XYZ file of C-alpha atoms in Angstrom:
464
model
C -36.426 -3.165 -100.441
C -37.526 0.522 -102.144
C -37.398 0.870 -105.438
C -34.383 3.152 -105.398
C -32.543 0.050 -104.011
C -34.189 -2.489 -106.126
C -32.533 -0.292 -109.124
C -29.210 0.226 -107.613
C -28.980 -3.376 -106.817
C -29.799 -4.166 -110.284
C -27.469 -1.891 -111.734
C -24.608 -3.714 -109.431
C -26.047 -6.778 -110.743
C -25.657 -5.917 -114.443
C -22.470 -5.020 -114.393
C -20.451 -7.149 -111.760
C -18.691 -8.633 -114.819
C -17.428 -5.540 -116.146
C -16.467 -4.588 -112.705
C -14.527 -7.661 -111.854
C -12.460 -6.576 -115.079
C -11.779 -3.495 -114.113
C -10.431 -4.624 -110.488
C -8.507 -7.078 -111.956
C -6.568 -4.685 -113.950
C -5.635 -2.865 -110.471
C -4.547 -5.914 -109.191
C -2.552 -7.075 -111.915
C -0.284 -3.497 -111.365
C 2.161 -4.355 -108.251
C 2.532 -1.676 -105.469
C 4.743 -2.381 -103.380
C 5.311 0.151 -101.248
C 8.473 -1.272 -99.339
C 10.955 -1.539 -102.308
C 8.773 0.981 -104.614
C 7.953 -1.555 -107.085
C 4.939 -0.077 -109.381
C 4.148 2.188 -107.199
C 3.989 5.093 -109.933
C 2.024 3.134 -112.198
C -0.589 1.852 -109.948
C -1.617 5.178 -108.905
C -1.950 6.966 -112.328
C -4.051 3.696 -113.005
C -5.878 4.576 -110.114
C -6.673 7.879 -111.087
C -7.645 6.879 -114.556
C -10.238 4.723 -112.941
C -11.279 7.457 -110.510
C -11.426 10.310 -113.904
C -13.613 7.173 -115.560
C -16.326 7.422 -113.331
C -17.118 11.413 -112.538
C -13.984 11.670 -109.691
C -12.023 14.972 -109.920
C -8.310 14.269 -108.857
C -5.163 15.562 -108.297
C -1.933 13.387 -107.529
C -0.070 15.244 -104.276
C 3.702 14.485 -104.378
C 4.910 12.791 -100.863
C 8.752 12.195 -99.618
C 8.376 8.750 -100.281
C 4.981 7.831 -102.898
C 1.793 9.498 -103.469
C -1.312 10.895 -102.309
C -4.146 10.508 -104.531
C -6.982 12.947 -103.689
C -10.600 13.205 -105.270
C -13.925 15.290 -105.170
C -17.049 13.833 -106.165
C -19.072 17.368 -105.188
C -23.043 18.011 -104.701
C -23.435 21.758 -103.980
C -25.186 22.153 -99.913
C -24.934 17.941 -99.344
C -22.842 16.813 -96.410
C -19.714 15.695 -97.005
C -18.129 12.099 -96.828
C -14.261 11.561 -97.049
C -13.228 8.325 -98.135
C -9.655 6.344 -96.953
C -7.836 3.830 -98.386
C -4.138 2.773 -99.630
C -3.445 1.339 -102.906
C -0.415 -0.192 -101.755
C 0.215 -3.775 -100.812
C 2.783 -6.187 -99.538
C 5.139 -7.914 -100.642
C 3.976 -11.154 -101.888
C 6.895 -13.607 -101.264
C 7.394 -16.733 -100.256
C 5.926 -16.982 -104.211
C 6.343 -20.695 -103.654
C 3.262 -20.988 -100.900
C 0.624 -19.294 -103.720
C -1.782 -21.570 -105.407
C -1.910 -18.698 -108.292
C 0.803 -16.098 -109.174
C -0.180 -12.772 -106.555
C 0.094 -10.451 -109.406
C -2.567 -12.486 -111.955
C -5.503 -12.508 -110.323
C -8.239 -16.063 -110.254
C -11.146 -16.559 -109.071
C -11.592 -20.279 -107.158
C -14.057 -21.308 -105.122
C -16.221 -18.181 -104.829
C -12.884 -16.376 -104.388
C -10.525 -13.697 -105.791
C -6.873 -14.748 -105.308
C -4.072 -12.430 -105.574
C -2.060 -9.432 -103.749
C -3.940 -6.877 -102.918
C -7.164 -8.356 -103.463
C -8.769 -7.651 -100.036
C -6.029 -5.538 -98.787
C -7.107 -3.019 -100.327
C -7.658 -2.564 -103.580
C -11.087 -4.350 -104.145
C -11.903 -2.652 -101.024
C -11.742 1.164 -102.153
C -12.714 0.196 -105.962
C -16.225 -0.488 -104.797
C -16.515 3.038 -103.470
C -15.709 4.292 -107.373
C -18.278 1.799 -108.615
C -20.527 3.213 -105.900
C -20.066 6.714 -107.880
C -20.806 5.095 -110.756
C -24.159 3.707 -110.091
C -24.910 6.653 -108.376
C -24.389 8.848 -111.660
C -26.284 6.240 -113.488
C -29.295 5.412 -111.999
C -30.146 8.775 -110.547
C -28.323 11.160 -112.201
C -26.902 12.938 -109.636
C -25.174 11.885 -106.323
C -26.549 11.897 -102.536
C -23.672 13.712 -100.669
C -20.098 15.175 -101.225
C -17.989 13.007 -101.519
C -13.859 13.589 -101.355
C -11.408 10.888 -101.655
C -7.749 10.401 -100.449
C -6.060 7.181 -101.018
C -1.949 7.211 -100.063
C 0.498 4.758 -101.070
C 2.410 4.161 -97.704
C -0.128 2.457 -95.448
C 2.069 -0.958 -95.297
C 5.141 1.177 -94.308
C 3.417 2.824 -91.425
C 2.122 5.840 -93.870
C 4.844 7.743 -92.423
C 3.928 11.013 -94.953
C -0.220 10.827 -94.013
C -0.172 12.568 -90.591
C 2.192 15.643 -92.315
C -0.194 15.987 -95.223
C -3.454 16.071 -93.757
C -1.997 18.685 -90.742
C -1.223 21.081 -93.989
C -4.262 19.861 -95.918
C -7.280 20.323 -93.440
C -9.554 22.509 -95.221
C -9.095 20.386 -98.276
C -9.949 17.036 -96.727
C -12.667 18.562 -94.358
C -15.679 16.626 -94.311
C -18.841 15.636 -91.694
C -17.200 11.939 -91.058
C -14.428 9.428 -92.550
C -15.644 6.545 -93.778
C -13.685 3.600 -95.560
C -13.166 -0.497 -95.918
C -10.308 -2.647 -94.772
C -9.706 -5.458 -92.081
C -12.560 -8.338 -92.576
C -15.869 -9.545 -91.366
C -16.204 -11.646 -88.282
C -15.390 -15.313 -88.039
C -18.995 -16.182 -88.089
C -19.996 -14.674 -91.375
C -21.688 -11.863 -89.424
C -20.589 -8.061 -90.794
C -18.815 -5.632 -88.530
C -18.062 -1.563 -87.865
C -14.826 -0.738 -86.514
C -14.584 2.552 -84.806
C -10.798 2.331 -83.883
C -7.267 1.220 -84.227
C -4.841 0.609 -82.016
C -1.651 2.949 -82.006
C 2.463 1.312 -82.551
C 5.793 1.630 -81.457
C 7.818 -0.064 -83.592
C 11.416 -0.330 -82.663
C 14.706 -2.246 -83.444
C 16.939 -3.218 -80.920
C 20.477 -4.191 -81.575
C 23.061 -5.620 -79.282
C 27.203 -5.208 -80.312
C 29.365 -7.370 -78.157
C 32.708 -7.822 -79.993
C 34.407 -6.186 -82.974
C 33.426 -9.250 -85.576
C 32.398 -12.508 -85.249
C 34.806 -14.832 -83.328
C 35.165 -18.474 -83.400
C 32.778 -20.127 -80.678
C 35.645 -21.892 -78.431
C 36.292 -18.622 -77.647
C 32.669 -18.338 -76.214
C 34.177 -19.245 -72.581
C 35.623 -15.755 -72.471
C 34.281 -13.599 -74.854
C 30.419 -11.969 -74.636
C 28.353 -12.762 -77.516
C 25.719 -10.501 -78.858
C 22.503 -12.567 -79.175
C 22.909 -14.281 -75.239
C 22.989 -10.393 -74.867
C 20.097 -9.671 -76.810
C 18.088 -12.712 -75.052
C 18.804 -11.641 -71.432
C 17.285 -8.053 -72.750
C 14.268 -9.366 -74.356
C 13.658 -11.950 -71.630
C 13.181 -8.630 -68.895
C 10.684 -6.860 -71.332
C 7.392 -9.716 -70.663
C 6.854 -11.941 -67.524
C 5.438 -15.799 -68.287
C 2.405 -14.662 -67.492
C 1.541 -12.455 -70.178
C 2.200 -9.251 -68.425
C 4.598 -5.941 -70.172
C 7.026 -5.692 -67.860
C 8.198 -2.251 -68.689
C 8.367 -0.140 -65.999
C 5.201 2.025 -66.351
C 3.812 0.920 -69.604
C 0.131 0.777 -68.190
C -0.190 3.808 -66.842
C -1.802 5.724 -69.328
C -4.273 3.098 -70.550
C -7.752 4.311 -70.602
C -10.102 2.619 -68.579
C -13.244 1.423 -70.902
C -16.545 3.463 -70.717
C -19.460 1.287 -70.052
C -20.720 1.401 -73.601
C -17.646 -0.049 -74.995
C -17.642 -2.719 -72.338
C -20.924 -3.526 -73.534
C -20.406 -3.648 -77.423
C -17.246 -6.200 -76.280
C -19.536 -8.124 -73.819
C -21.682 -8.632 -77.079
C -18.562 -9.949 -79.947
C -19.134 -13.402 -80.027
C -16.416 -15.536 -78.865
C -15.932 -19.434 -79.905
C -12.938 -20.518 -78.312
C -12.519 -23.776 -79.545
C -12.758 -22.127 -82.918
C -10.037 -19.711 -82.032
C -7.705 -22.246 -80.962
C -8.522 -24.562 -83.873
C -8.180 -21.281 -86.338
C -4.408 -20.164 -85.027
C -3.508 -24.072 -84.273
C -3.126 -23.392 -80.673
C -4.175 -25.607 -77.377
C -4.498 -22.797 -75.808
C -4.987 -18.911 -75.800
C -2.810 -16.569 -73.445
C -4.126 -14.878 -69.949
C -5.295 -11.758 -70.030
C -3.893 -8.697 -67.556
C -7.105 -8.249 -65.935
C -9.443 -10.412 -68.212
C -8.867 -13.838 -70.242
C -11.314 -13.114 -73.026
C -9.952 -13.187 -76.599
C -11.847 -10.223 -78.113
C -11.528 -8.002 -74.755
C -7.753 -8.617 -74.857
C -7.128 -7.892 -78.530
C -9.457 -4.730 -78.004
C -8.738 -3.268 -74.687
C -4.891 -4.574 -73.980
C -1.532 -2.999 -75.529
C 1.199 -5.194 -76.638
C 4.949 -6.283 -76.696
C 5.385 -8.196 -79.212
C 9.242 -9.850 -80.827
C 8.084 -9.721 -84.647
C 11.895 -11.147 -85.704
C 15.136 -11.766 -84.066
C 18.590 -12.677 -85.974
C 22.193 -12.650 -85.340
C 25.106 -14.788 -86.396
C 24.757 -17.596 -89.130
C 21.092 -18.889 -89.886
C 21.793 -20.571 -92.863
C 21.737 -24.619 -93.634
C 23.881 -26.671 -91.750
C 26.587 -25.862 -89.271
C 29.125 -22.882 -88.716
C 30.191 -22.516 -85.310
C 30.324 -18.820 -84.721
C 29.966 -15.970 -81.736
C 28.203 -13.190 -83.506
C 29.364 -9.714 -82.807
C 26.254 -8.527 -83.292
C 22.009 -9.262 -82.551
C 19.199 -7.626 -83.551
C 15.256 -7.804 -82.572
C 12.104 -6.165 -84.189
C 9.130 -5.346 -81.459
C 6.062 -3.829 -82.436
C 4.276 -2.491 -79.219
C 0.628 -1.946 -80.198
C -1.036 0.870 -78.248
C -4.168 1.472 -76.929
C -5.967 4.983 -75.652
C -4.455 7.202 -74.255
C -1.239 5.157 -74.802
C 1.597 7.810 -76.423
C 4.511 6.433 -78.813
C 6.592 8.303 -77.832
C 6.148 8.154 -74.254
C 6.591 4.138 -74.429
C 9.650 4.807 -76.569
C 10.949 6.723 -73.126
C 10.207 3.990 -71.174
C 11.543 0.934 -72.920
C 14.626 3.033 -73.507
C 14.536 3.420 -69.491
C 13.761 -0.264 -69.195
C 16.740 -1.302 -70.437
C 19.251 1.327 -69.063
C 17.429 -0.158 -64.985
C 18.369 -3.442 -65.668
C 21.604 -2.678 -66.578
C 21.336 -3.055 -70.986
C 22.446 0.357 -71.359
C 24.450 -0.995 -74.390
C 21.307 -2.083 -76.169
C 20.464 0.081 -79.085
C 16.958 1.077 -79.864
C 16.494 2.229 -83.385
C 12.481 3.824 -83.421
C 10.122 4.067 -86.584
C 6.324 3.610 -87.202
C 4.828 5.519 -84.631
C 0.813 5.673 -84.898
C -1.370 6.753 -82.247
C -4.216 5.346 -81.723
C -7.875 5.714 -82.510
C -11.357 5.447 -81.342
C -14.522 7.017 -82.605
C -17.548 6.946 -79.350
C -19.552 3.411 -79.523
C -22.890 6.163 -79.326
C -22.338 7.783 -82.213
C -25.185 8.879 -84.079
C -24.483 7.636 -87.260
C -23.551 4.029 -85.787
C -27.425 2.982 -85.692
C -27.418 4.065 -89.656
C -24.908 1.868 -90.721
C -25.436 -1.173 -88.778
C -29.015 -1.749 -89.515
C -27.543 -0.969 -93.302
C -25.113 -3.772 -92.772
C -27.967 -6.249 -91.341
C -30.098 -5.120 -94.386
C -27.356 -6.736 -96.966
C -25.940 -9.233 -94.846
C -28.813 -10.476 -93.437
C -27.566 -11.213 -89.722
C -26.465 -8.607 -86.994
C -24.059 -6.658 -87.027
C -21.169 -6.641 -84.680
C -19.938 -3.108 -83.632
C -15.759 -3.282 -82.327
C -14.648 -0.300 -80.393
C -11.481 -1.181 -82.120
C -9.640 -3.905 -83.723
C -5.904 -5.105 -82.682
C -4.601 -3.869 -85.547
C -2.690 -0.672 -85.678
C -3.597 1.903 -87.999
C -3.483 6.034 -89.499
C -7.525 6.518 -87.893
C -5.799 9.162 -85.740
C -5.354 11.340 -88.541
C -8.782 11.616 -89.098
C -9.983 11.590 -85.551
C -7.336 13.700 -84.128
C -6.253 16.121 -86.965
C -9.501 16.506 -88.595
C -12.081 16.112 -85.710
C -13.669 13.569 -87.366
C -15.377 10.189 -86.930
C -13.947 7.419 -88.328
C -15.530 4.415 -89.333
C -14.677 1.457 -91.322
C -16.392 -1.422 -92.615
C -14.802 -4.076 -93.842
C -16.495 -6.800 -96.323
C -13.247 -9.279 -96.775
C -13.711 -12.719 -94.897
C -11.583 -13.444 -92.054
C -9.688 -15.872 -93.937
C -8.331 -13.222 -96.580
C -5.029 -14.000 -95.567
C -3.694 -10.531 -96.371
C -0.161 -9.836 -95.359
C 0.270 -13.778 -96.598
C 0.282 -16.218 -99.925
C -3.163 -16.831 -101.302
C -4.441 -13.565 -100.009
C -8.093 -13.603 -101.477
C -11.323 -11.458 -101.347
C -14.873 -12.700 -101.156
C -17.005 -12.406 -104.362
C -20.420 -12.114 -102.319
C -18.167 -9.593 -100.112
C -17.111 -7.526 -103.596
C -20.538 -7.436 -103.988
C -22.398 -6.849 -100.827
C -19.837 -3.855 -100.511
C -20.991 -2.063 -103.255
C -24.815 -2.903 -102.072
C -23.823 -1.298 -98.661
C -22.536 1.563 -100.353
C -25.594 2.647 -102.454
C -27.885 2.044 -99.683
C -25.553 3.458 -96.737
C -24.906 6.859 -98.375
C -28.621 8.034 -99.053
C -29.957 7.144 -95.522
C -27.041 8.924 -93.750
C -28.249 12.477 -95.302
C -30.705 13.175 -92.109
C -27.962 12.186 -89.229
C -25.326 13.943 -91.214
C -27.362 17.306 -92.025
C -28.759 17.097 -88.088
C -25.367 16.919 -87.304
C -24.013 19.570 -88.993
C -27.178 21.945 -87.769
C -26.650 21.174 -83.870
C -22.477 21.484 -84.018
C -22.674 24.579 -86.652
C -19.002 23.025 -87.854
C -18.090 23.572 -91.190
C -17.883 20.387 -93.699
């Protein structure tokens, strides 16, 4: 460790107390983007918190909730844009948390509460990262700028319009930003994509109400409808049976076959994680991590239709719906698989099947041989103290296109919540030693990244 670290560290160190206050004031605002509960009032805290450590920022009115954008500047440095949403989800069932999600605890080396690793402890360590910049040497190491939206749990259906009319503002050399978790063993990872979505409802309408079920001998009913639908869309072996839906998945390259061939992969430790006896085939491969990289999916997040309350009321629903989210992979087009479902169904004869479309993302993936890879990961096995493990992307879907795509830019995040955050669920949590070696990654990350960045800047000749 250099002295430069040894004082940044330090200054992390003295002042982890103070910092753990000032999170848990962020987390104790609610910002919930799908019913716009606190939305408003988490992100003027947020920029207060930004203003309180050196961040310029203006607040960038959206259809729905806000864009928060900030410029950390150092005249002739490369530039660094930083992602993240302030939002979270909604924290019910209340009755499974340990600790109310809004007031947050620490147990067991742990922060409880919404929000806590998705995201809000993960883009306040990138303020603090400001902060001990300005303190211990006075000055920063690159430009940095800093958007943070309030729709990422709804899809961020205002990002992609923003940053197409906002490109010379958010220009920078790459994207960087934290979210997602750590590996299963403990080891730290980069993530240099996302998979893209279709989201879609589909809704079957049989009869003009609901009828008493005797008369189910002669009258259709929606949800046997809605089953025989969903029952031609995947066969029992694992396989999208949409006509087509394959054919524009990118083949891997042989570097990203190689980063997968080194994830480590504990089966039994899967199955024992999700409570399974067994994990599904694979199209062409039966690997876990190769399948939740490299395979798209088809997936019924809810169905519902006629009574599902407790006890018994014998009914023949007029009407059915199901959710799917279809998670895409390169060069896999929303849109496109949109088409084809809709196609799907009118071949085998559900012509009457509604599809109602929303949350389209496309997806992401920044080349496994980028230069400033190497940088980070031996960063990340600096702090963490094990190697890292590099993901051409993760299964989740996400807005990385945005910055790939619309900016030209390489994206690449790095998350430092364990893998049993439970985000999305009660008793979401984020590591303390993860809060902390977050910020350590930061301070030491961002200096050593000057050369690559400034190298890279000289060979392209693009603008940052």
């Amino acid at each position: 460790m250099n002295d430069l670290d040894f004082r940044l560290d330090q200054y992390i160190d003295d002042n982890k107390e103070r910092f753990l206050e000032e999170l848990f004031a962020l987390l104790r605002q609610p910002s919930i983007s799908t019913r716009n509960e606190g939305i408003t009032e988490c992100a003027e805290l947020l920029v207060r918190q930004m203003q309180d450590v050196g961040i310029a920022t203006q607040v960038f009115p959206t259809a729905r909730h806000p864009i928060i954008y900030g410029e950390a500047l150092k005249e002739g440095a490369p530039t660094v844009l930083i992602y993240g949403h302030y939002d979270v989800q909604p924290p019910e069932p209340l009755e499974l948390w340990d600790s109310p999600p809004f007031e947050p605890e620490i147990r067991n080396g742990k922060i409880y509460g919404r929000g806590t690793s998705d995201n809000k402890a993960q883009i306040f360590i990138y303020l603090k990262a400001i902060e001990a910049f300005r303190a211990v040497l006075s000055e920063l190491p690159l430009s940095f700028k800093f958007m943070f939206e309030g729709e990422e749990e709804i899809g961020s259906p205002n990002l992609a319009p923003f940053v197409e009319s906002h490109r010379e503002l958010l220009a920078a050399d790459i994207t960087y930003f934290s979210d997602s978790h750590i590996h299963e063993s403990g080891r730290p990872m980069v993530i240099l994509g996302l998979k893209g979505m279709a989201y879609v409802e589909l809704r079957a309408r049989t009869t003009s109400g609901d009828q008493h079920s005797m008369r189910a001998t002669g009258v259709p009913s929606a949800t046997w409808r809605l089953i025989w639908a969903l029952n031609t869309l995947k066969t029992p072996d694992n396989r999208i049976a949409i006509e087509g839906f394959y054919d524009d998945v990118r083949p891997l390259t042989p570097l990203e076959a190689a980063a997968i061939d080194r994830i480590p992969e504990d089966e039994a430790a899967l199955k024992q994680l999700f409570g399974v006896d067994a994990l599904l085939p694979g199209r062409v491969h039966d690997g876990y991590y190769f399948n939740l990289i490299t395979e798209p999916t088809c997936n019924v997040a809810g169905i519902f239709g006629g009574y599902t309350g407790p006890g018994s009321k014998t009914v023949l629903p007029a009407t059915a719906t199901a959710k799917l989210d279809m998670r895409l992979v390169p060069n896999q087009k929303p849109a496109d698989i949109v088409a084809k479902l809709r196609q799907h169904l009118d071949a085998h004869g559900f012509d009457d099947i509604e599809i109602h479309a929303f949350n389209r993302v496309t997806p992401s993936r920044t080349p496994v041989d980028h230069p400033v890879l190497p940088v980070i990961t031996q960063t990340l096995e600096e702090v963490y103290g094990s190697e890292a493990i590099v993901f051409p992307n993760i299964g989740g879907a996400g807005p990385n296109y945005v910055f790939t795509d619309i900016l030209g830019q390489p994206c690449f995040e790095i998350p430092h919540a364990t893998h049993d955050q439970a985000n999305h669920a009660p008793n979401e949590s984020m590591d303390l030693a993860g809060f902390i070696n977050g910020m350590r990654t930061l301070v030491r990350v961002f200096p050593r990244l000057i050369p690559t960045l400034r190298a890279l800047r000289e060979g392209t000749g693009q603008p940052a």
